[in-house]
Amino acid sequence: MSEQTIEIPRRESSILRAIKSVALLRESAVGMVGLAIVLFWVLVALFADLLAPFPPNATIMPLVMPGTEAPDGGMFLLGTDHIGRDILSRIMHGARQVLIYGPLATVCAYSVGIPMGLAAGYVGGLTDEVLSFIANVILSFPVLVLYVIIIATIGASAVNIVIAVTFASAPGIMRIVRGLVLDLRSREYVFAAQTRGEPPWRIMAVEILPNARGPLIVDACLRLGYVIITIGVLGFLGLGLPPPDPDWGGMINETRQMAMAFPHMALFPCLAISSLVLGFNLLADGLREVSLRD
Amino acid sequence: MMIFVLRRCGTMVLTMLVVSLLLFLLLEISPGNVATKVLGPYSSEEQRNLWLEAHGYFDPIYERYFRWLGNFVIGDFGDSIRFKVPVGEVLWPRLANTGILALATLGVVVPVSLILGVLAGMREGSTLDRTISVSSIVTTSVPEFASAVLLSAVFVFLLDILPGTSGMSEGFDLKQLILPVMVLAVYDFGYVTRMTRASMAEVMLTHYIRTAVLKGLPYKTVIARHALRNALITPFTVIMLQINWLLSGVIVVEYYFAYKGFGALLLEASLNSDIFVIEACAMVAVFVAVATQTIADVGYTYLNPRIRFS
Amino acid sequence: MSTNGKDYDGPILECKDLSISYFTRAGEIPAVVDFNLTLRQGDSVGLVGESGCGKSTVAMAIMQYMGNNGGIVGGSIVYKGRDLATLSEEELRQLRGNEIAMVYQEPMAALNPSMTLGRQLMEVPLCHEDINEEEAYSRAIKILADVHLPDPERVMSSYPHQISGGQQQRVVIAMALLSNPSLLLLDEPTTALDVTVEAGIIELIAEIAKKFHTSMIYISHNLGLILATCDRVNVMYSGQVVEEGTVDEVFDHMRHPYTKGLFSAIPLPGADKTARPLVPIRGQLPLPHERPPGCYFGPRCDHFAEGSCNSGLIQMTSVSGEAGHGVRCCRWDDIDWDAYRPEGVGGATITQGERVLSINKMRKYYEIHDNSIAALIKGNRVRYVKANESISFEAMESQTVAIVGESGCGKSTFAKVLMGLETATDGEVVFKGEDVSNYPVQKRTPKQVGSVQMVFQNPFDTLNPSHSVGAQLARVIRKFGVESDKHKIEHRVMELLDLVKLPRDFARRRPRQLSGGQKQRVGIARAFAGNPSMVVADEPVSALDVSVQAAVTGLLMDIQREFRTTLLFISHDLSLVRYLADRVVVMYLGHIVEQGTTDEVFSPPYHPYTEALLSAVPIADTSIEKKRIILEGNLPSVINPPKGCPFNTRCQRKLGSICETEDPPFVEDASGHVISCHIPMEELRKVEPVIKMHKEEDQPAAE
C-alpha cells in the first residue's frame, strides 16, 4: 500500500523559485541573449547619470562625427546632434525614459486587462458579450490611428501616453486572459472549488489566475517590446514626450531631415530602440520555449 | 452558414455605429472647441456663435449625432479646414495611393512569409527553422521608423540607388515605391512567418499527419494534401488581420517618405486639428479593419469543414 | 514487389533482442529492453501492460516512425526476411499502409478533419497500386461495407466530425484493411470508445482476423480485450516482456509475480469485497531512468530475493513443459503460490444505517437556443436537453450506490445537481431530511456543503498545480469550518494525509511532484476533509493504471467504511461496480432503466440495456462464458432523444411500435429492484444469465 518515497523537498522561498526559473532559461540560447540585452539596457538606464559623459541636454558642439574629441577633454563617441548635444549621453538618458514609461504602461494595461479577461471568461454570458464587444470595438481601430487620435485629442505627455497605451492594449490582454480562463475553468480543481462554495472572485484569483501566469509572462515580454516601439513611434511622429528631454523616437524625428548628410544622428537611436525591443522579443521566445518543455 | 455571415455583418454594422458614436463624442462633444478649430484661435466669440448657429450646433446632441451620421453614410464628410475643400476630394485620392502601397506590401509579405513559415514549421527544430525563426524575430524588433532610417542610410546614402522621398510629384514612380514597401514588408513579414510556422509545426505533430505518413503516402503528398490545407487556415486569418496593422504602419512610412497617402493625411489632420478629416479618416480606417476582420472570420469558418458542416 | 511480399511463407515479423531508447536532454531513456517476438501468418499477439511499459513504442518501431529522438539501439525488426532498419525511406513508404497497417487509439485525431473520408480512404490504394479513381472508389465502398458501416456512399462524402466515434474507428480500420496488409497493428483501438461501441469494434477485429487471415499485434492495457482478440499474449512491465505464452497459459497458469499481481488487482467476477478482496500491487511503476538493477519489478515484488533478483539483467526462461511459455523471473520455479496469501483490501461488511439521500422524480433540463434557419421558421428557437428525466432512488448511510452508464447518460449532470452547481428543474433531492434541489451551493451552509463532497476523475486535473498539497487541504478545512486555528488546521492536514496513507511531507509538495495515484489519494483526502455524510466519486480510478487502481479503490472503501459515509460511485466499469457496490443504478440517456441491489442487477431479469452492457464488458477470465449481444447503431444524442423508450433505437429485444411511442412503465421485480421496460417481467425473468462460469471449482459462491 505504501507509495515509493522520494527525497523531501524543502519549502522554497519565492525568490529562490524565481532564480530557479531564470536558471531554466539557461537552456535557451535565444532567451539568454535576450535577457543579456535587456539587462544591459536596464543597467544603462539605472546608471545613466554615472555613465553618460555629458549632460543630455547640454549644447556643446553641433554636428560632430562619432569619435571626435570634445573641447574640454573627453570624446563624443557617437557624435553630436544638430544643436550640439552628445548623442551617447542622450541615448543613455533616453533608455531611462523608455524603461520607466514602457513597463509602467504595460503594468497599467495588465491591471485593466486581467480583471476584464477573468470576468469575461469565468462569468461568461452577458458579461462576456458586453466586454468582448467593447474589446472588439477598440481593437477594430488600427492601433496607431487610435494613438494618433487619442494623443491629438488629449495632448502629448508622459501620463497621456500611459493612458493611451492602457486603453489600446487592455482589450488585447483581455482576449488572451479570456481564452486562458475558458480553458482553465473546466479543470476539475476549479470544479472542486465550486463544489465547496468558493466565491467567484476567489476562484478567479486563486484557482485560475496563477495557472495562467506562464503564457501571460511571455505575452507581457512581447507586449513590453511593442509598447516600447509605440512610445518610439509616437516620439517619431512628434506626439511623444515633450522636448528637450531625450526620447529615442523624438531624437530620430528631430534629426531625420539631416540624416542624409549626418546619418549617425538618427542611426544610433534606431539601433538603441531596435536592440531593446529585440531583447524583449528574444526573451519572450526563450521563455516560451522553456515553458513548453516543462 | 448564411446566418453566420449575416450575423457577422450585423456585428460589423453595430461596431461601426459604436465607433462613430465614440468618435463623435470624442471630437464634437464641445461645440465651442469645434468652432475654435474651424475658425481658428483668433476668431471672435460672435463669429463662432454665428458659425455654430449656421451649422446647427445648438441642436440637442442626439439630433446632431444622427445628422452627422446621416451625412456620413451618404459620403458627406464636411469640409476640410486646412484644404478648404470637401473632405472626400482630399481623402479618396490619398486612399487610393495607400491602397497601392498596401497591396504592394501584401504582394511581397504573403508569398515570402507563407513559404518561409511552411519551410520552418515542416521540420521543427532544424537549422533552417531556427534561422528563419530568429531572423523573423530580429526583423519584427526593428520599428518601421528605425528600419526606414536604416534602409535609407544604406540605399540612399551609401549606395545612392533609390530616391529618399516618395512624394511622386512627377506622377507615379515605381522606384519611389520600393523603399516604403520594403520598410513595411520587413516589419510585417516576421509576424506572419512566425504564425505560419507555429501553425505548420502544430499540424505536423497531429495524429492525422502520422496516419498519412503511415499510410505510405509520399512525403510531398503528406505535406501538400494533408498538412498545408490545415496549416494555412490560421495564416489566412493572420494575413487578413495584418491589414489592420498595415494601416498603422502606413502612417509612419508615409510620414517618413512624404508619400501622399491616407496615413500622412490623418497625421497631418491630427497635428492641425482638422477634425472633419480626422473623423473621415478614422471611420475609413475602422471600416477597412472591421471589414477585413469580418472576411477573416467568415473565411475561417468556410475553410474549416468542422464548423462549416455543423 | 508487394505481391511477392504477400506470398512469403516464413514468419511475418521477427523482433530479435530489440532495444529502443529515446534521447532527451536528460540523456538516453530506454523505452523497450530486450524485446523478442515472432509472428506467423494469421497469428494474433497481444501486448499488454500499463502506461509507459513500452507497448506502443514497439508498434511505432515496427512502423519505423519514432520521431526525432527515438531510435533502435540494439537488436533488429525483420519483416518477411527484411531488416526494417536497413530499408530506405522509399522502401519503407511502400511497406507502410500497404503491407503493415495500423489502427490508432483516437480515431477522431487520426483522421484529417478537412478532407472527406472518401478521399482519405481512396488515397491508400491510389498511392500503393496502379489503379484509377473509379476502382479506388469501389474498393473503398466495398471495404466500408466489410466493416459494417451503414450507407457507405454517405460516409465517403462525409467529414470525420460528421460521424460518431465508433464509426470513425470503423473507417480507420477500413483504411488499414484497404490494401489487404499482411500485418495489422492495433494500438488501444477501443480505449476512447464507450463500452457497448467497443464490443462492436472488438467483434469486428475478431472477424477480420478470420476473414482476411491477417497477422495482428493488439496493444492494450485491458486484459479482457486481449482475451477476446488474441491467441498469444506478451505481458510487458517497464519496457520488458515479463511473461509470454498462449492466452490460456498466461491467463490460467501465470508464473511471473507481476502477471499474478495484475490478475489479483482487477475485479474479476470471482472477486468479492468481503470474501475475495482485490490485492493491490504495492508501490508504483518505476520511471525509466529509475529502474532498479536486475528485475525491474523487484521493489514491488513480495518474492524478491536479495542477490538473485537484483544482480544483472534477468533473462527470459522457458517454463518447463510449456514450449512457448516464457517468464522473465529467476524465481518462478521457487515461489510457492499456494502458500502465498497476500493481504487484500476489503474487510467485513457493515450494516447500513438510516436513509441519507432520497431523490424523487428529479428532472434536469437545459435550454439551448437554436439559431438554425429551420428553427427560425418553425419558431421553436428554444429546445430542451433532457439531461435527467424522472430520477428516483435512495441511498443509506455507509451504503455504496453505483451509477452506471455510458457517455451522455446524464450521470455528470446528476452529480452537479447534487453538489448544488445546478438546480433541478423539477422534483426533489432530499439530503438528510432537507430538500436541496433548489439550493445552489452558494446558498448552502458550510456544513451542508462539507457534508456532500466529490472525488474527481482526472488525477492530472484534480489538484491545482499552483498550490501545495497542504495549502489545498488547509483551505478545505477552513472553508468548511472544521477548524480555524492555524496549528489545528495543520494538524488536521497531517491527519488527512495519514488517512490516505501518504507521507506527511507531501503537504509541502506541489501536485506535479506526485504520481497519478498519489494525486487521487490527495483528492480523496480533500473530499473527506469536511467529515462528509456522502461522497460522490466520479470515475475516481478510471484514469489510473491497473496496478494502482486496486489500491486507490481499496483506500476509498476503507475510509468510507470507517466513517460510515454514503458513497455514490459513478462509473462505466461494470466489473468494478460489481465488486464494490451495494446497489446499482443503470442510466441511459438521462433515464434510470434499472436499479436494484448489485446481485439483482447482475442477474436476470435484466433490462435489455443492462443485459447488453454486461455482455459488452470485457472480462479477463478464461473460465467465463458470455452471451454475445452487440448493439446496433449509435448512442442517440440527448438533444434529440428517441420518443418512447430511450433505448428503442438500439434494443435487441424491441417489441415493436409500443417501444417507439409510449414511455415504458417502472415495473418492480423484487422490493427495490425496478426495471423500466415494456417487456413483461415474466419474459425478462426467462432470460439466460449473461455471464456463466464453467469452471465451478475455481469459484466459491460469490453471488
Coordinates of N, CA and C in Angstrom, one line a residue, chain C residues 172-260:
Chain C
V172 N -11.2 4.0 -39.8 CA -9.8 3.8 -39.7 C -9.4 2.4 -39.9
I173 N -10.2 1.4 -39.4 CA -10.0 0.0 -39.6 C -10.1 -0.3 -41.1
A174 N -11.1 0.3 -41.8 CA -11.3 0.0 -43.2 C -10.1 0.6 -43.9
M175 N -9.6 1.7 -43.5 CA -8.4 2.3 -44.2 C -7.2 1.4 -44.1
A176 N -7.1 0.8 -42.9 CA -6.0 -0.1 -42.7 C -6.1 -1.4 -43.5
L177 N -7.3 -1.8 -43.8 CA -7.5 -3.1 -44.5 C -7.5 -2.9 -46.0
L178 N -7.6 -1.7 -46.5 CA -7.8 -1.4 -47.9 C -6.8 -2.1 -48.8
S179 N -5.6 -2.1 -48.4 CA -4.6 -2.8 -49.3 C -4.3 -4.2 -48.8
N180 N -5.2 -4.7 -48.0 CA -5.0 -6.1 -47.6 C -3.6 -6.4 -47.0
P181 N -3.3 -5.8 -45.9 CA -2.0 -5.9 -45.3 C -1.7 -7.2 -44.7
S182 N -0.4 -7.6 -44.6 CA 0.0 -8.8 -44.0 C 0.0 -8.7 -42.5
L183 N 0.3 -7.4 -42.1 CA 0.4 -7.2 -40.6 C -0.4 -6.0 -40.2
L184 N -1.2 -6.2 -39.2 CA -2.1 -5.1 -38.7 C -1.7 -4.8 -37.3
L185 N -1.4 -3.6 -37.0 CA -1.0 -3.2 -35.6 C -2.2 -2.4 -35.1
L186 N -2.7 -2.8 -33.9 CA -3.9 -2.1 -33.3 C -3.4 -1.6 -32.0
D187 N -3.3 -0.2 -31.9 CA -2.8 0.4 -30.7 C -4.0 0.9 -29.9
E188 N -4.4 0.2 -28.9 CA -5.6 0.6 -28.0 C -6.8 1.1 -28.8
P189 N -7.2 0.3 -29.8 CA -8.2 0.8 -30.7 C -9.6 1.1 -30.1
T190 N -9.8 0.7 -28.9 CA -11.2 1.0 -28.3 C -11.2 1.8 -27.0
T191 N -10.0 2.2 -26.6 CA -9.9 2.9 -25.4 C -10.7 4.2 -25.3
A192 N -10.8 4.9 -26.5 CA -11.6 6.1 -26.4 C -13.1 5.9 -26.6
L193 N -13.5 4.7 -26.7 CA -14.9 4.5 -27.0 C -15.7 4.0 -25.9
D194 N -17.0 4.1 -26.0 CA -17.9 3.6 -24.9 C -18.0 2.1 -25.0
V195 N -18.4 1.5 -23.9 CA -18.2 0.0 -23.8 C -19.1 -0.7 -24.8
T196 N -20.3 -0.3 -25.0 CA -21.1 -1.0 -26.0 C -20.6 -0.8 -27.4
V197 N -20.0 0.3 -27.7 CA -19.4 0.6 -29.0 C -18.2 -0.3 -29.1
E198 N -17.4 -0.3 -28.1 CA -16.2 -1.1 -28.0 C -16.5 -2.6 -28.4
A199 N -17.6 -3.1 -27.8 CA -17.9 -4.5 -28.1 C -18.1 -4.8 -29.6
G200 N -18.7 -3.8 -30.3 CA -18.8 -3.9 -31.7 C -17.5 -4.0 -32.5
I201 N -16.6 -3.1 -32.1 CA -15.3 -3.0 -32.7 C -14.5 -4.3 -32.5
I202 N -14.6 -4.7 -31.2 CA -13.8 -6.0 -30.9 C -14.3 -7.1 -31.7
E203 N -15.6 -7.2 -31.9 CA -16.2 -8.3 -32.7 C -15.7 -8.2 -34.2
L204 N -15.7 -6.9 -34.6 CA -15.2 -6.7 -36.0 C -13.7 -7.1 -36.2
I205 N -12.9 -6.8 -35.2 CA -11.5 -7.1 -35.2 C -11.3 -8.7 -35.3
A206 N -12.1 -9.3 -34.4 CA -12.0 -10.8 -34.4 C -12.4 -11.4 -35.8
E207 N -13.5 -10.8 -36.4 CA -14.0 -11.2 -37.6 C -13.0 -11.0 -38.8
I208 N -12.3 -9.8 -38.7 CA -11.3 -9.5 -39.7 C -10.2 -10.5 -39.7
A209 N -9.7 -10.8 -38.5 CA -8.6 -11.7 -38.3 C -8.9 -13.0 -39.0
K210 N -10.1 -13.5 -38.9 CA -10.5 -14.8 -39.5 C -10.6 -14.6 -41.0
K211 N -11.4 -13.5 -41.4 CA -11.7 -13.4 -42.8 C -10.5 -13.1 -43.7
F212 N -9.6 -12.2 -43.2 CA -8.5 -11.8 -44.1 C -7.2 -12.5 -43.8
H213 N -7.3 -13.3 -42.7 CA -6.1 -14.1 -42.3 C -4.9 -13.2 -42.1
T214 N -5.2 -12.0 -41.5 CA -4.1 -11.0 -41.3 C -3.4 -11.4 -40.0
S215 N -2.1 -11.2 -39.9 CA -1.4 -11.3 -38.6 C -1.7 -10.0 -37.9
M216 N -1.9 -10.1 -36.5 CA -2.2 -8.9 -35.8 C -1.4 -8.8 -34.5
I217 N -1.0 -7.5 -34.2 CA -0.5 -7.2 -32.9 C -1.5 -6.3 -32.3
Y218 N -2.0 -6.7 -31.1 CA -3.1 -6.0 -30.5 C -2.5 -5.4 -29.2
I219 N -2.5 -4.1 -29.1 CA -1.9 -3.5 -27.9 C -3.0 -2.9 -27.0
S220 N -2.9 -3.3 -25.7 CA -4.0 -2.8 -24.8 C -3.5 -2.9 -23.4
H221 N -4.2 -2.1 -22.6 CA -3.9 -2.2 -21.1 C -4.9 -3.1 -20.5
N222 N -5.9 -3.6 -21.3 CA -7.0 -4.3 -20.7 C -6.9 -5.8 -21.1
L223 N -6.7 -6.6 -20.0 CA -6.6 -8.0 -20.2 C -7.8 -8.6 -20.8
G224 N -8.9 -8.1 -20.5 CA -10.2 -8.7 -21.0 C -10.2 -8.6 -22.6
L225 N -9.8 -7.5 -23.1 CA -9.8 -7.3 -24.5 C -8.8 -8.2 -25.2
I226 N -7.7 -8.4 -24.6 CA -6.7 -9.4 -25.1 C -7.3 -10.8 -25.2
L227 N -8.0 -11.1 -24.2 CA -8.6 -12.5 -24.2 C -9.6 -12.6 -25.4
A228 N -10.3 -11.5 -25.7 CA -11.3 -11.5 -26.7 C -10.7 -11.5 -28.1
T229 N -9.5 -11.1 -28.3 CA -9.0 -10.9 -29.6 C -7.7 -11.7 -30.0
C230 N -7.0 -12.2 -29.0 CA -5.7 -12.7 -29.3 C -5.5 -14.2 -29.0
D231 N -4.5 -14.8 -29.6 CA -4.1 -16.2 -29.4 C -3.0 -16.3 -28.3
R232 N -2.0 -15.3 -28.5 CA -0.9 -15.3 -27.7 C -0.8 -13.9 -27.0
V233 N -0.1 -13.9 -25.9 CA 0.0 -12.6 -25.2 C 1.4 -12.4 -24.6
N234 N 1.9 -11.1 -24.8 CA 3.1 -10.7 -24.1 C 2.8 -9.7 -23.0
V235 N 3.1 -10.0 -21.8 CA 2.9 -9.1 -20.7 C 4.1 -8.2 -20.5
M236 N 3.9 -6.9 -20.6 CA 5.1 -6.0 -20.5 C 5.1 -5.3 -19.2
Y237 N 6.2 -5.0 -18.7 CA 6.4 -4.2 -17.5 C 7.6 -3.4 -17.6
S238 N 7.4 -2.1 -17.6 CA 8.6 -1.2 -17.6 C 9.6 -1.5 -18.7
G239 N 9.1 -1.7 -19.9 CA 10.0 -1.8 -21.0 C 10.4 -3.2 -21.4
Q240 N 10.0 -4.2 -20.5 CA 10.4 -5.6 -20.8 C 9.2 -6.4 -20.9
V241 N 9.3 -7.5 -21.7 CA 8.3 -8.5 -21.6 C 8.6 -9.4 -20.4
V242 N 7.7 -9.5 -19.5 CA 8.0 -10.3 -18.3 C 7.4 -11.7 -18.4
E243 N 6.4 -11.9 -19.3 CA 5.8 -13.2 -19.4 C 5.2 -13.3 -20.8
E244 N 5.4 -14.4 -21.5 CA 4.8 -14.6 -22.8 C 4.3 -16.0 -22.9
G245 N 3.3 -16.2 -23.7 CA 2.7 -17.5 -23.9 C 1.4 -17.4 -24.6
T246 N 0.7 -18.6 -24.7 CA -0.7 -18.5 -25.2 C -1.5 -17.9 -24.2
V247 N -2.7 -17.4 -24.7 CA -3.6 -16.7 -23.7 C -4.0 -17.7 -22.6
D248 N -4.2 -18.9 -22.9 CA -4.6 -19.8 -21.8 C -3.5 -20.0 -20.8
E249 N -2.3 -20.2 -21.3 CA -1.1 -20.3 -20.4 C -1.0 -19.1 -19.5
V250 N -1.0 -18.0 -20.1 CA -0.7 -16.8 -19.3 C -1.9 -16.4 -18.3
F251 N -3.1 -16.7 -18.8 CA -4.3 -16.3 -18.0 C -4.6 -17.3 -16.9
D252 N -4.3 -18.6 -17.2 CA -4.7 -19.6 -16.2 C -3.5 -20.1 -15.4
H253 N -2.3 -20.0 -16.0 CA -1.1 -20.6 -15.2 C 0.0 -19.6 -15.3
M254 N -0.3 -18.3 -14.9 CA 0.7 -17.3 -15.0 C 1.8 -17.6 -14.0
R255 N 3.1 -17.3 -14.3 CA 4.2 -17.6 -13.5 C 4.9 -16.4 -12.9
H256 N 4.8 -15.3 -13.6 CA 5.5 -14.1 -13.1 C 4.7 -13.4 -12.0
P257 N 5.4 -13.0 -11.0 CA 4.7 -12.3 -9.9 C 3.9 -11.1 -10.3
Y258 N 4.4 -10.4 -11.4 CA 3.7 -9.2 -11.8 C 2.4 -9.6 -12.5
T259 N 2.5 -10.6 -13.4 CA 1.2 -11.1 -14.0 C 0.2 -11.5 -13.0
K260 N 0.7 -12.3 -12.0 CA -0.1 -12.8 -10.9 C -0.7 -11.6 -10.2

